[in-house]
Backbone as CSV, one residue per row, in Angstrom:
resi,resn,N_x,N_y,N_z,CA_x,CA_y,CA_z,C_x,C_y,C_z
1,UNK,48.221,-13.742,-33.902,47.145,-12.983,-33.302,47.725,-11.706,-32.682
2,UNK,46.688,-10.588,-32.774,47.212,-9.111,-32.493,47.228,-9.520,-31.019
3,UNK,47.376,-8.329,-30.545,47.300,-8.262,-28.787,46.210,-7.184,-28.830
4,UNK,45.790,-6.986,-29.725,44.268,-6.413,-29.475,43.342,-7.474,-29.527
5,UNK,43.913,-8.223,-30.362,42.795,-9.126,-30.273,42.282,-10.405,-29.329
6,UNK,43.414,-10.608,-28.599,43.902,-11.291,-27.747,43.417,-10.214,-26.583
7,UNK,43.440,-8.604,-26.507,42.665,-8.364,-25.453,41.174,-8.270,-25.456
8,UNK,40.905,-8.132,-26.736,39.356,-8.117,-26.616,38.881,-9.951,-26.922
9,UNK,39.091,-10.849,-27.069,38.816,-12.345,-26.179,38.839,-12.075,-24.790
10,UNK,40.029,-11.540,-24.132,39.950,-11.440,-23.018,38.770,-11.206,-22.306
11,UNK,38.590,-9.663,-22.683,37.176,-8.868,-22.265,35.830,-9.677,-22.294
12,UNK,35.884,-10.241,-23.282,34.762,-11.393,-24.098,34.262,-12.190,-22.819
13,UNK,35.338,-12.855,-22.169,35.574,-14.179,-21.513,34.910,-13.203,-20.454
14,UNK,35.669,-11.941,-19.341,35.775,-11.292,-18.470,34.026,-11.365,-18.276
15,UNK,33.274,-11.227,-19.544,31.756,-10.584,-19.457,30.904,-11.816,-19.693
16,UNK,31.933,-13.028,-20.037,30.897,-14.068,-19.808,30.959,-14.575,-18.404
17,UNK,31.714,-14.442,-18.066,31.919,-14.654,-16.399,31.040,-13.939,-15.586
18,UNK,31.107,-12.101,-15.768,30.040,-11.224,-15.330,28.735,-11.640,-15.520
19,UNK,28.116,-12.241,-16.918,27.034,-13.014,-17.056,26.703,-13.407,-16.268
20,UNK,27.247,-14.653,-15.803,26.802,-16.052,-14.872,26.927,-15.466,-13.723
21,UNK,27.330,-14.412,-13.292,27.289,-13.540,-11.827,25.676,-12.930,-11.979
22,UNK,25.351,-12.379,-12.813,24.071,-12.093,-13.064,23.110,-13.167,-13.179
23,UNK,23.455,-14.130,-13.305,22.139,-15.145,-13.605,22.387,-15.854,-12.175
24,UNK,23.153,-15.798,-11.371,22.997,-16.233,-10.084,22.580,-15.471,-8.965
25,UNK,22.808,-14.025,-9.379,22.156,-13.297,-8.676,20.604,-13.063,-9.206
26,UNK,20.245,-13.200,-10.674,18.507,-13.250,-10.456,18.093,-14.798,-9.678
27,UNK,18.674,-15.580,-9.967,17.925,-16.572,-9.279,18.213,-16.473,-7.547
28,UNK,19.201,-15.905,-7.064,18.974,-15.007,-5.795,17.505,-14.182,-4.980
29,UNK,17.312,-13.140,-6.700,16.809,-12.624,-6.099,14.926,-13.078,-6.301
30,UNK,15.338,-13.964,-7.422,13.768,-15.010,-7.374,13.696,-15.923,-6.144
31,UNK,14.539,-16.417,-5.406,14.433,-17.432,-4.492,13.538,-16.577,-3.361
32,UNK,14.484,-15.449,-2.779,13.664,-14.726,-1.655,12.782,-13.174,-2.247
33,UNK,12.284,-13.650,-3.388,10.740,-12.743,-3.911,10.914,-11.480,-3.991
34,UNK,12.708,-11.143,-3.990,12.921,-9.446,-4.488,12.548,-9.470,-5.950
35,UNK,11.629,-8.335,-6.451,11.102,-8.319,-8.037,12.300,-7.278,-8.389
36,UNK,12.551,-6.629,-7.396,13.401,-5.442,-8.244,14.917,-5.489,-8.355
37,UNK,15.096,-6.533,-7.635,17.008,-7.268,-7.602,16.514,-7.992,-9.231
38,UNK,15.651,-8.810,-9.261,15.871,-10.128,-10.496,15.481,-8.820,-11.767
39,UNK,14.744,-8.186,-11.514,14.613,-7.240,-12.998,16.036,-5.964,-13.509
40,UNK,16.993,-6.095,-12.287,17.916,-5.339,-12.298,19.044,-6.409,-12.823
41,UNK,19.522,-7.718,-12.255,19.994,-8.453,-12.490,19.658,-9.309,-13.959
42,UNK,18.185,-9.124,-14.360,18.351,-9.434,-15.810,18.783,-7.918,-16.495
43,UNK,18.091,-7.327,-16.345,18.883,-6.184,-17.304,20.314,-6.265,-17.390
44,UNK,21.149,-6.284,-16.457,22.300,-6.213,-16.237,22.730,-7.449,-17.383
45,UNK,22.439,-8.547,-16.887,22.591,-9.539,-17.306,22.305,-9.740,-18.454
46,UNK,21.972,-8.837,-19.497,21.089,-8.842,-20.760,22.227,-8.419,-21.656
47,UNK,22.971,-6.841,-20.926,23.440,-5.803,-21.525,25.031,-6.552,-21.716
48,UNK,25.043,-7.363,-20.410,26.548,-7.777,-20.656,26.885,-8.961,-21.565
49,UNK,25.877,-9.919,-21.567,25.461,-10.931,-22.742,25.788,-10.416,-24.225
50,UNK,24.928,-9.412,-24.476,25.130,-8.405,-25.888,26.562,-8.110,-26.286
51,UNK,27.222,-7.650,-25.168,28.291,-6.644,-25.042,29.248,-7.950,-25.446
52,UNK,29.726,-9.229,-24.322,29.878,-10.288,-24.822,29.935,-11.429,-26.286
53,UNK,28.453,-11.139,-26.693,28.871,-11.103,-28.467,29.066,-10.255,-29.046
54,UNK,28.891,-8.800,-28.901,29.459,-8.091,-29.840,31.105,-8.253,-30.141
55,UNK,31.817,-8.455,-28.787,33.221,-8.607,-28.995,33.521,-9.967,-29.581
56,UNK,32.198,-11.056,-29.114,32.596,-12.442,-30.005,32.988,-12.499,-31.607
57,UNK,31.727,-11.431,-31.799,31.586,-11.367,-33.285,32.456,-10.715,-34.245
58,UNK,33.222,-9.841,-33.331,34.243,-8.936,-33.520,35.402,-9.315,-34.314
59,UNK,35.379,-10.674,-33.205,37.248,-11.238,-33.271,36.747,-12.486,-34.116
């Protein structure tokens, strides 16, 4: 295995982690009824998901 490729798993992993930071912060911001934290936190949470398989699909 390259060490490119071995860094982009890395990255992969890095943004599935960022994910689950996002899905704990919408359910954050669903618990105490912020609409505009959970619609920021899914977006977020959307873009890094994507970003996440694109590098899955990559390697």
């Amino acid at each position: 295995m390259t060490p490119a490729v071995i860094l982009m798993q890395v990255s992969g992993l890095l943004l599935c982690f960022l994910t689950a930071g996002c899905a704990h912060a919408w359910r954050a911001a669903v618990r105490n009824g912020d609409v505009e934290g959970r619609q920021i936190a899914a977006f977020t949470g959307a873009v890094l998901a994507l970003s996440a398989l694109t590098l899955w699909i990559a390697t």
